[in-house]
mmCIF file of C-alpha atoms in Angstrom:
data_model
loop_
_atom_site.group_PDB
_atom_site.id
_atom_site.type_symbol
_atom_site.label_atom_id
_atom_site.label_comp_id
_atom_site.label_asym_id
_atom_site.label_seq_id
_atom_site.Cartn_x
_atom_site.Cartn_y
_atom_site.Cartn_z
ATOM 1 C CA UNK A 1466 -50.665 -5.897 -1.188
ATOM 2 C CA UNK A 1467 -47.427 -3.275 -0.618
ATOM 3 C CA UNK A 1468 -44.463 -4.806 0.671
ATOM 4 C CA UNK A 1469 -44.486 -1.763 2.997
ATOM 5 C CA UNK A 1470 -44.218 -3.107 6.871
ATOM 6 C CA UNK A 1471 -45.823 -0.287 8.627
ATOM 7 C CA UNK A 1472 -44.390 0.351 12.873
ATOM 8 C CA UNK A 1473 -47.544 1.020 13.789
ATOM 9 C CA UNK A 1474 -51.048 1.046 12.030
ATOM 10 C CA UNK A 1475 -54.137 2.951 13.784
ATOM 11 C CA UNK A 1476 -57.508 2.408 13.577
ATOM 12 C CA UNK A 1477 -59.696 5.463 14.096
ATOM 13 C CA UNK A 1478 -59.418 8.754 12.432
ATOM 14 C CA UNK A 1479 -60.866 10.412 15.792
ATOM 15 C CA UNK A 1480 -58.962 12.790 18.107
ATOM 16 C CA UNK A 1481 -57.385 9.860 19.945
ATOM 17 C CA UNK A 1482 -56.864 8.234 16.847
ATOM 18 C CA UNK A 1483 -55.118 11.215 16.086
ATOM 19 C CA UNK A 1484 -53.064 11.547 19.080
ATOM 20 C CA UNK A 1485 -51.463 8.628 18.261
ATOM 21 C CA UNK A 1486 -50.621 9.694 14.972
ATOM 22 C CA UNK A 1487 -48.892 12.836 16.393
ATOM 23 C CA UNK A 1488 -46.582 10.785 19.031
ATOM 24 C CA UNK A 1489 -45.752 7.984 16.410
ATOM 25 C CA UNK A 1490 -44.629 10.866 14.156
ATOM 26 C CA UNK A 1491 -42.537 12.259 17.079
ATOM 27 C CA UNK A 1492 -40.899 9.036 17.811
ATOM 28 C CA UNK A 1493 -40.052 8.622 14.479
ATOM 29 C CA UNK A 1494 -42.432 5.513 14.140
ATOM 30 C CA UNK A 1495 -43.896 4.815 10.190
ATOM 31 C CA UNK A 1496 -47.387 4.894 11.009
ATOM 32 C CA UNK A 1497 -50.612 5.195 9.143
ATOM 33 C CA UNK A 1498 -54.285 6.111 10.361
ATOM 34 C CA UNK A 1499 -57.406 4.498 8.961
ATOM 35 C CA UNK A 1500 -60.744 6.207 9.100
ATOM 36 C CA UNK A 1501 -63.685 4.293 7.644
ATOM 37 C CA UNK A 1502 -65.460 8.282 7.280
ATOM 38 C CA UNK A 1503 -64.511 11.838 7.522
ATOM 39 C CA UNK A 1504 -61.957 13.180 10.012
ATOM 40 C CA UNK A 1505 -62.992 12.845 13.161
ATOM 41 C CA UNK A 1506 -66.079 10.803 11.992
ATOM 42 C CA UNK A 1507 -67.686 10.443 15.326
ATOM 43 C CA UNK A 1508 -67.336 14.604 15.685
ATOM 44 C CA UNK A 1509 -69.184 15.040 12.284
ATOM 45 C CA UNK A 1510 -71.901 12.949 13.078
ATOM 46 C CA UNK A 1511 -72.550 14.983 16.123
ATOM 47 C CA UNK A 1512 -75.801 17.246 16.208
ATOM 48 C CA UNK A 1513 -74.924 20.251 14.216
ATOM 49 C CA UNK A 1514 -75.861 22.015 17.639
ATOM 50 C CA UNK A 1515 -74.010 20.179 19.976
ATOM 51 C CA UNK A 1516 -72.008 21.848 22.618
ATOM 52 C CA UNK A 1517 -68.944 20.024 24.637
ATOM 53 C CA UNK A 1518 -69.218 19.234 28.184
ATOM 54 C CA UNK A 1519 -65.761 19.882 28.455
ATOM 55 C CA UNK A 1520 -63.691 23.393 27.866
ATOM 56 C CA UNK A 1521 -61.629 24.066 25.416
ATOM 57 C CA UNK A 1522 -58.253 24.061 27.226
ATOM 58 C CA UNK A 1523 -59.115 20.418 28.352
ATOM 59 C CA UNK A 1524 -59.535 18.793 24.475
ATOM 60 C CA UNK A 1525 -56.074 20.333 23.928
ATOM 61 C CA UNK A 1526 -53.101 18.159 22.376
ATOM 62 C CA UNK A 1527 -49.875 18.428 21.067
ATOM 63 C CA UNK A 1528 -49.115 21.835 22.824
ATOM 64 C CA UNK A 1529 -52.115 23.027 20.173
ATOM 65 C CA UNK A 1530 -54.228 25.816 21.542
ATOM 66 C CA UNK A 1531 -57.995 25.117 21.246
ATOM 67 C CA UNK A 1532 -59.457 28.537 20.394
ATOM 68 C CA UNK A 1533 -63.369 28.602 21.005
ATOM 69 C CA UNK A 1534 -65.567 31.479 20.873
ATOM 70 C CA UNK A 1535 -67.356 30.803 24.130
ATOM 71 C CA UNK A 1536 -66.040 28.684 27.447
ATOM 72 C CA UNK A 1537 -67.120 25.238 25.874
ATOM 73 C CA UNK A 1538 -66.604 24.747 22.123
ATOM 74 C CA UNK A 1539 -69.003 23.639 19.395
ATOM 75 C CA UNK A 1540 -69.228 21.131 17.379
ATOM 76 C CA UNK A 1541 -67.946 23.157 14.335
ATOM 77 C CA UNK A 1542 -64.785 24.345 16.249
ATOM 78 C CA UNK A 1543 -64.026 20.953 17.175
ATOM 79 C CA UNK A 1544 -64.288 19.934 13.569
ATOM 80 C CA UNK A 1545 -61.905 22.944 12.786
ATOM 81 C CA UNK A 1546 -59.449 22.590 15.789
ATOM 82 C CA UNK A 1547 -58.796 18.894 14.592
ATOM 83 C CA UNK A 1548 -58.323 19.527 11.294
ATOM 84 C CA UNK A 1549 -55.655 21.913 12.019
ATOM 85 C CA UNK A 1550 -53.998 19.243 13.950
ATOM 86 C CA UNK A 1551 -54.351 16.666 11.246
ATOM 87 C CA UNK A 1552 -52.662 19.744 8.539
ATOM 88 C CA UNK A 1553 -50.256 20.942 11.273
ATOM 89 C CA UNK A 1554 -48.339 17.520 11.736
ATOM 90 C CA UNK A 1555 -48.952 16.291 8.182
ATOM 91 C CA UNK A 1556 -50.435 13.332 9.445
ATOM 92 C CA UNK A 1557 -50.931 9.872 6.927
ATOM 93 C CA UNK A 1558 -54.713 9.235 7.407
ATOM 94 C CA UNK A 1559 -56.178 7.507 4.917
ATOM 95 C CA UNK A 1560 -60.302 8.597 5.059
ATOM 96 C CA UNK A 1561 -63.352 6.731 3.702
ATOM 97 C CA UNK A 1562 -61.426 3.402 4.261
ATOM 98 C CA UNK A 1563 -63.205 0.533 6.104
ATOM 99 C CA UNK A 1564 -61.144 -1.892 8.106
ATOM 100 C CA UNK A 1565 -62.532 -5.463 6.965
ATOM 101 C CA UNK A 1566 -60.416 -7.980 8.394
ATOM 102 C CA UNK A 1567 -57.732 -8.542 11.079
ATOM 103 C CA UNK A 1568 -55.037 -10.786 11.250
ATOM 104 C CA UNK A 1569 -51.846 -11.928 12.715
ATOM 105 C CA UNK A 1570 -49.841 -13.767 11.591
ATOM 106 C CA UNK A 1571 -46.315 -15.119 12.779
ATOM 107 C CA UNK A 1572 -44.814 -11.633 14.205
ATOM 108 C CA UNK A 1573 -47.097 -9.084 11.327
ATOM 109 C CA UNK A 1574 -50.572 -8.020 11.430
ATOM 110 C CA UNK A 1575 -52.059 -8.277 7.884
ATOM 111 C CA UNK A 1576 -54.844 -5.815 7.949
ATOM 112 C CA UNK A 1577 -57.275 -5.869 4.616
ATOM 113 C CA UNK A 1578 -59.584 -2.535 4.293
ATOM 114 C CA UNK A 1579 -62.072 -1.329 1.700
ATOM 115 C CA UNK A 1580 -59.425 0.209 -0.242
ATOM 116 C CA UNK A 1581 -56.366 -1.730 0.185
ATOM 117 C CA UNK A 1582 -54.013 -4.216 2.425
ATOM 118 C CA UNK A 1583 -51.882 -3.158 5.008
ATOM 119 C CA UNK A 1584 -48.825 -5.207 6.705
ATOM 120 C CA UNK A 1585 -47.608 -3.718 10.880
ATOM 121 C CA UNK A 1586 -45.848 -4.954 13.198
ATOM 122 C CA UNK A 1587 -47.794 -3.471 15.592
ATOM 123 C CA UNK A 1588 -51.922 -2.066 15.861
ATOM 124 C CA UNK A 1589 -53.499 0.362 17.969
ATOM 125 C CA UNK A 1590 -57.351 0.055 18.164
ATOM 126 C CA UNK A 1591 -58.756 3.903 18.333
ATOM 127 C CA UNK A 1592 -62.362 3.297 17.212
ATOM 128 C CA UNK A 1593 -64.578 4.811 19.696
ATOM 129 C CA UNK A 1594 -67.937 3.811 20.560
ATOM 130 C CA UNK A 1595 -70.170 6.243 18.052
ATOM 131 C CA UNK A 1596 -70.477 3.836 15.249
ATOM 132 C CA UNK A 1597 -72.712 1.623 16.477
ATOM 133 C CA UNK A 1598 -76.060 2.427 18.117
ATOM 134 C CA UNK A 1599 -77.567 0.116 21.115
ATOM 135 C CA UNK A 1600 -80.595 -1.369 19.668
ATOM 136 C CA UNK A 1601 -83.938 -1.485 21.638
ATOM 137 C CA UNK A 1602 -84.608 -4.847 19.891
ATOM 138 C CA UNK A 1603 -88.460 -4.496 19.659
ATOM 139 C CA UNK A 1604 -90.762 -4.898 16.303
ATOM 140 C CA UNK A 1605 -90.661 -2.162 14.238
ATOM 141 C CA UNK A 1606 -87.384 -0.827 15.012
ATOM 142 C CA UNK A 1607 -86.379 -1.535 11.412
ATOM 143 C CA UNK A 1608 -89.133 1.208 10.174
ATOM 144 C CA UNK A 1609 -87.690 4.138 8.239
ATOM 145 C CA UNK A 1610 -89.073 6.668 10.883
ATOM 146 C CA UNK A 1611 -86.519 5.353 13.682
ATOM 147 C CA UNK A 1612 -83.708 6.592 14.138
ATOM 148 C CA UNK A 1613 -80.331 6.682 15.936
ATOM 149 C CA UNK A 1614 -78.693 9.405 15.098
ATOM 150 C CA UNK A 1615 -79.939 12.815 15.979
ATOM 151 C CA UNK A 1616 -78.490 15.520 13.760
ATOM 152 C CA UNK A 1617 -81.165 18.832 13.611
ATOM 153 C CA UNK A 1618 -84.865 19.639 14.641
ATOM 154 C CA UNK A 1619 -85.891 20.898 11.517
ATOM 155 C CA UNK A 1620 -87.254 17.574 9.461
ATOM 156 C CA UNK A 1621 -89.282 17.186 12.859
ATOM 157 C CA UNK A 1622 -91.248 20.289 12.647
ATOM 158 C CA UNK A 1623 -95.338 20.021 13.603
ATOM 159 C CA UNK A 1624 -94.323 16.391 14.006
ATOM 160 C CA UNK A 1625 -94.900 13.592 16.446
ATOM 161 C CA UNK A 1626 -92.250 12.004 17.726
ATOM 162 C CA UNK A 1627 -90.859 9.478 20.706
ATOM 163 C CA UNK A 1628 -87.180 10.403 21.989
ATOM 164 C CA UNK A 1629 -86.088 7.005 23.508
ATOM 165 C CA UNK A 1630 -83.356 7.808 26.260
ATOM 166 C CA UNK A 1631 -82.865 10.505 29.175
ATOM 167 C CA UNK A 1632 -78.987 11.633 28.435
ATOM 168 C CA UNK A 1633 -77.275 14.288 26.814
ATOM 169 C CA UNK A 1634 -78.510 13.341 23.359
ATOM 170 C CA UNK A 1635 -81.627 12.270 24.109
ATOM 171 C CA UNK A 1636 -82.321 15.609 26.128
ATOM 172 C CA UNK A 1637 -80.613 17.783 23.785
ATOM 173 C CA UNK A 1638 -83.141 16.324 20.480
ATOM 174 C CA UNK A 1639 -86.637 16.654 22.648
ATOM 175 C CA UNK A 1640 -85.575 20.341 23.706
ATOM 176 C CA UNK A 1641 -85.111 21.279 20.356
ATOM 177 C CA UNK A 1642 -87.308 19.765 18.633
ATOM 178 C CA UNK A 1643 -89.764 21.032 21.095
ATOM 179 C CA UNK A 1644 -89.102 24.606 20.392
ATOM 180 C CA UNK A 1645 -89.261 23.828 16.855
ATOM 181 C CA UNK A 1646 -92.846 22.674 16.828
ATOM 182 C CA UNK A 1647 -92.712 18.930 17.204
ATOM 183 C CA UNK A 1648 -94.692 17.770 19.740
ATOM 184 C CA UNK A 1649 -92.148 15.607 21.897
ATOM 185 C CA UNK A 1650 -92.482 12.589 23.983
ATOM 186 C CA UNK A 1651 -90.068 11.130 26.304
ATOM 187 C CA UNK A 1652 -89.511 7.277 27.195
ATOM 188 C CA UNK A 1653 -87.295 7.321 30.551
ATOM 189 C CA UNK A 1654 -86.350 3.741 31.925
ATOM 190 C CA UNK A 1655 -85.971 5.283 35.288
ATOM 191 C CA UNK A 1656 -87.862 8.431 37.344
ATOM 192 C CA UNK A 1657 -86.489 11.141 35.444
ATOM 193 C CA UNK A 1658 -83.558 12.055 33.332
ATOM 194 C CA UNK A 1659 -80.355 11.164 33.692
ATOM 195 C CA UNK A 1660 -78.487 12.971 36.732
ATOM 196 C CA UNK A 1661 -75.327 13.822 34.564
ATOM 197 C CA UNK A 1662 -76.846 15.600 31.859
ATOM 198 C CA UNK A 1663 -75.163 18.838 31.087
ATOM 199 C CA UNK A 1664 -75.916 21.176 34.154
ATOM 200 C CA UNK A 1665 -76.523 24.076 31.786
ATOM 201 C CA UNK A 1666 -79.520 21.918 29.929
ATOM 202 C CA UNK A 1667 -80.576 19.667 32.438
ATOM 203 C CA UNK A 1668 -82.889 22.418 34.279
ATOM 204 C CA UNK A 1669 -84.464 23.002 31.330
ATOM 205 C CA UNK A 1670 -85.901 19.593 30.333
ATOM 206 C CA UNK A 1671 -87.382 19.070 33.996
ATOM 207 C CA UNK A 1672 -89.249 22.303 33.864
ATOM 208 C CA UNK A 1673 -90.462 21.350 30.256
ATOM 209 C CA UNK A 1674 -91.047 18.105 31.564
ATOM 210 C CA UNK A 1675 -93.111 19.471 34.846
ATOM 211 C CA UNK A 1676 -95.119 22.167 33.094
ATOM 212 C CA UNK A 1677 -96.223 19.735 30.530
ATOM 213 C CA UNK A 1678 -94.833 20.762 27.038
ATOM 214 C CA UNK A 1679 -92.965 17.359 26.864
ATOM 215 C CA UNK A 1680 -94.844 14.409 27.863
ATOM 216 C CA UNK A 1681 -92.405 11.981 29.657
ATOM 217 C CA UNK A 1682 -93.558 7.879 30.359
ATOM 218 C CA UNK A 1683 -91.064 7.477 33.390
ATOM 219 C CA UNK A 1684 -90.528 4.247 34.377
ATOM 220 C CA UNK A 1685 -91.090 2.869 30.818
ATOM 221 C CA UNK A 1686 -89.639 1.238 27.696
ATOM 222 C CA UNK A 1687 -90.999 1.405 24.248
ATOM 223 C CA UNK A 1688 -92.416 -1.792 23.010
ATOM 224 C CA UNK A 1689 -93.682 -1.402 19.919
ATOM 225 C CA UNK A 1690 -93.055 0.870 17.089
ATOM 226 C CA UNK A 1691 -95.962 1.139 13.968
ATOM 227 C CA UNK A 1692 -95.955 3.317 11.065
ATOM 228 C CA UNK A 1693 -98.410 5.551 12.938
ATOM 229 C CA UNK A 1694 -98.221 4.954 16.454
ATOM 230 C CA UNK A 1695 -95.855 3.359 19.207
ATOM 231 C CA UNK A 1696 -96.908 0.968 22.133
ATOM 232 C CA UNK A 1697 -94.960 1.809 25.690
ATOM 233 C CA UNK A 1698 -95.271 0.124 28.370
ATOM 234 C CA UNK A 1699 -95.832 1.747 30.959
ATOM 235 C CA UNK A 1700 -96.168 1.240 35.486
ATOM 236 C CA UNK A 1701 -99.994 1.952 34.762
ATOM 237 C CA UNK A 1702 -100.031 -0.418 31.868
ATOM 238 C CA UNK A 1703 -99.604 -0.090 28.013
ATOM 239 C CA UNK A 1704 -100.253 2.906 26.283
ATOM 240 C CA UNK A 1705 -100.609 3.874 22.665
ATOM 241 C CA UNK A 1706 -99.814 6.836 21.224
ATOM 242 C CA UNK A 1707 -99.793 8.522 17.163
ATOM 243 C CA UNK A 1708 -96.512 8.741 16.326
ATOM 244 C CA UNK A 1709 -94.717 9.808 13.152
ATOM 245 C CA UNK A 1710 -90.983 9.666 14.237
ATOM 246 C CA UNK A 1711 -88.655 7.897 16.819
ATOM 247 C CA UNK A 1712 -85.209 8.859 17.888
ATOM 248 C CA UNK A 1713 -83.565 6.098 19.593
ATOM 249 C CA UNK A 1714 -80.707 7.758 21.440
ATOM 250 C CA UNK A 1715 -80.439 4.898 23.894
ATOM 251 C CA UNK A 1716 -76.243 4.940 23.284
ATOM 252 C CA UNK A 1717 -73.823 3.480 21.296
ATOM 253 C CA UNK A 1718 -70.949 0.585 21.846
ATOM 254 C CA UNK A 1719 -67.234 -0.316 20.324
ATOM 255 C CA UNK A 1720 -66.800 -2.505 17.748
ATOM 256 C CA UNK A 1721 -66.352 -5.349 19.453
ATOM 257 C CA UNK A 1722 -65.984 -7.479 16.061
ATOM 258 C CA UNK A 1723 -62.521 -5.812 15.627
ATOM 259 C CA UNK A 1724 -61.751 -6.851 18.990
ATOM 260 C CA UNK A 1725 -62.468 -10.496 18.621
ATOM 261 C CA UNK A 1726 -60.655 -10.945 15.436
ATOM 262 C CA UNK A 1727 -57.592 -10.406 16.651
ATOM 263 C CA UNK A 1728 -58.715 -12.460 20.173
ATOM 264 C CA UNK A 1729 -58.356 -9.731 22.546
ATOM 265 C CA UNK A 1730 -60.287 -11.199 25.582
ATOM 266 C CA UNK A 1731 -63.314 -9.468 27.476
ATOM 267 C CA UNK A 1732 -64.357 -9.575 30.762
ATOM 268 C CA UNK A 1733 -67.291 -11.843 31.222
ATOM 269 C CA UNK A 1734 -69.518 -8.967 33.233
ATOM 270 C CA UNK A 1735 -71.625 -6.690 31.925
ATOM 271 C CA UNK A 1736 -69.126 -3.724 30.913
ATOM 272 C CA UNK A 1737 -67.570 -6.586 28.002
ATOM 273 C CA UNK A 1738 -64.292 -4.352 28.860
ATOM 274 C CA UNK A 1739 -61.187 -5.864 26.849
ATOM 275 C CA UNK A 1740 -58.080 -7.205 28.617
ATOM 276 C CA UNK A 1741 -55.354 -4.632 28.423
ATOM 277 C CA UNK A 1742 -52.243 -3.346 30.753
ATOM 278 C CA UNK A 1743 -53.378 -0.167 32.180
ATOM 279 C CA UNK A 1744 -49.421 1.353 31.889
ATOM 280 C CA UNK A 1745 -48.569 0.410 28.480
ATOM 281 C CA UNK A 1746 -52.220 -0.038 27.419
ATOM 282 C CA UNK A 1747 -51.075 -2.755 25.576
ATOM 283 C CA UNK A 1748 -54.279 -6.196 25.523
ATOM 284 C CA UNK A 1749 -53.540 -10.041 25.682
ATOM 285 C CA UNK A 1750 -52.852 -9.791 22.443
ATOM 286 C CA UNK A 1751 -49.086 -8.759 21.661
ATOM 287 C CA UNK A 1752 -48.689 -5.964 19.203
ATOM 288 C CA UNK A 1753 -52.322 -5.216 19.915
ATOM 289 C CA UNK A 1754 -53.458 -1.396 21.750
ATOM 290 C CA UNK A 1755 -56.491 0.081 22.910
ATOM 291 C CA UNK A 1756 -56.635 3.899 22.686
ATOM 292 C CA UNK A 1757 -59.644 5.489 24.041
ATOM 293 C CA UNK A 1758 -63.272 4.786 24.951
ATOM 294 C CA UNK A 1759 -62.268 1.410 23.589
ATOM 295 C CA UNK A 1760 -60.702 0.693 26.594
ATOM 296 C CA UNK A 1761 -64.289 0.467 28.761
ATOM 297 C CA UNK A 1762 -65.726 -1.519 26.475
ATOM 298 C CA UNK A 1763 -69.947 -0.790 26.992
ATOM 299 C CA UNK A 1764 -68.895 1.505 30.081
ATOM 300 C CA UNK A 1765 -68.613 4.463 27.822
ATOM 301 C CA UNK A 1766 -68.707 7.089 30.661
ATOM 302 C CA UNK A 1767 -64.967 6.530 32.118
ATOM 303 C CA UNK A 1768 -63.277 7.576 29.103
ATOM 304 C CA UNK A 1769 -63.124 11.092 27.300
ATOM 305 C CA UNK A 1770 -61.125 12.622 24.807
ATOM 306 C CA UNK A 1771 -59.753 14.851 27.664
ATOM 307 C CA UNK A 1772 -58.459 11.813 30.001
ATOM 308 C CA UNK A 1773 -57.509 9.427 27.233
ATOM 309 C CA UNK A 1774 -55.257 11.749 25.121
ATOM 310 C CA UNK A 1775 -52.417 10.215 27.768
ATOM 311 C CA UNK A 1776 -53.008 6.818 25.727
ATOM 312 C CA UNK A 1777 -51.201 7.994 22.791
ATOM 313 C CA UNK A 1778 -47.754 8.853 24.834
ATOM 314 C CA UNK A 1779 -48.016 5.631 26.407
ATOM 315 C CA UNK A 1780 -48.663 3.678 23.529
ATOM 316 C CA UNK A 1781 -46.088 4.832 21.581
ATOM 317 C CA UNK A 1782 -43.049 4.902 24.356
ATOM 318 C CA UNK A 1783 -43.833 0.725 24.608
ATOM 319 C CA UNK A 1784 -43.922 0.509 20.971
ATOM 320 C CA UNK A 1785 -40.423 2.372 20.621
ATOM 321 C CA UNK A 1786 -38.865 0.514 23.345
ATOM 322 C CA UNK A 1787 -39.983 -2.715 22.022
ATOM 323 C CA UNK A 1788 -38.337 -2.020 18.355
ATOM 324 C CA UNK A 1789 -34.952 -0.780 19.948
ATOM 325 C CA UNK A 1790 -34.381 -4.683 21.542
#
């Protein structure tokens, strides 16, 4: 292990991740990112597709412009815009590095990855939520046809396949796959899909929905997955269907085992949301900072990259004023 005592050592390689990166650089802080993938990891395992909710203007940072072809970037110009950030302020990321174990001890966090050990005084938790999927928890899930990540339609051509989930993902995969050739089935827990789908899309998947090209089982959860059909139950009763493919996209949730290694507390509710100081964004833990979706814990819809850019600034102002006593 270096001798090297880092300021400030950030978990995440994401655009929050990088945020902080750019305002520890500005403060003069010795910082380092880790990313356990590629640059923006949670960007490049997007659906080669996918379009932002948000406009480009909004996913802007460090006085950066975000230059998009149309009003709402892709998933390729968010890939490029971030990259130029990352080149732009030289920032130390260290990719394809895993974050294994977390420790403090006395004053220092000791912080042992795939690749190395690290020593900070202080550690700022960027990690998203995209790393690890919500699992349905039924027999068969474990088959090599289900999956949950949704990348591109084409492996699911003049195939049959289950898209668990009515939100953006889950309605983005059955509309394409649809006009690919697959046929497409929908399992909705609730009457139809989700109300804040993408306003542009959403349209589309009722009237696909209503005129019958996608079969959805409202009201219903998947029971049972088999290498050649699925079981769903249904309000009318079980139902079996053929099946060749499932795409869970029934969301995703932070790494919680990060969280309780270095015992930052969670509520005891459903949302799991860790303990943390909403100005300094600092948790119970001192030295310890949540950046990001992080900071909702399993409510992942209160925090975007647009609203939680601010993290980094505040982060990094506590951080600076701490060292200076």
């Amino acid at each position: 292990m270096s001798n090297k005592i880092y300021d400030m050592l950030i978990i995440g390689g994401g655009p929050i991740g990088l945020a902080c990166g750019v305002e520890a650089g500005k403060a003069g802080l010795d910082y380092v990112i880790v990313e356990k993938g590629a640059l923006t990891n949670s960007i490049f395992n997007y659906p080669i597709n996918m379009t932002f909710f948000s406009t480009s203007d909004r996913l802007e940072m460090a006085d950066i412009p975000f230059m998009s072809i149309g009003n709402k970037p892709n998933r390729t110009e968010a890939l490029e815009y971030y990259r130029r950030i990352f080149s732009h302020f030289d920032l130390n990321v260290k990719l394809y590095e895993a974050v294994q174990t977390l420790e403090k001890k006395e004053e220092l966090f000791h912080v042992k990855t795939s690749k190395g050990e690290y020593q900070a005084k202080n550690v700022v938790l960027a990690t998203g939520f995209y790393d690890l999927p919500n699992l349905m928890n039924i027999p068969g899930e474990d088959l090599p046809k289900v999956q949950h990540y949704y990348k591109e339609p084409w492996p699911f051509i003049n195939q049959k396949i289950v898209v668990v989930g009515g939100a953006n993902s889950a309605v983005d995969a059955a509309l394409e796959c649809w006009r690919k050739g697959a046929e497409v089935s929908m399992v909705l827990l609730e009457e139809e899909v989700d109300q804040a789908v993408k306003y542009w899309v959403r349209p589309d998947i009722v009237n696909r929905i209503k005129e019958g090209s996608i079969k959805a089982f409202t009201q219903s959860r998947l029971k049972e997955i088999h290498e050649h059909e699925v079981v769903i139950s249904t309000p009318k009763g079980e139902v079996t269907i053929e099946n060749d493919f499932v795409l869970a996209m029934t969301g995703y949730k932070p790494n919680f085992g990060l969280l309780n290694q270095l015992g930052v507390k969670l509520s005891e509710d459903e949302k799991c949301q860790p303990q943390y100081d909403e100005q300094t964004h600092e948790t119970n833990v001192q030295g310890v900072y949540l950046a990001g979706v992080v900071c909702g814990g399993l409510n992942t819809r209160e925090f975007f990259i647009e609203n939680s850019v601010v993290h980094a600034a505040m982060i990094v102002r506590d951080i600076v004023g701490k060292l200076k006593k």
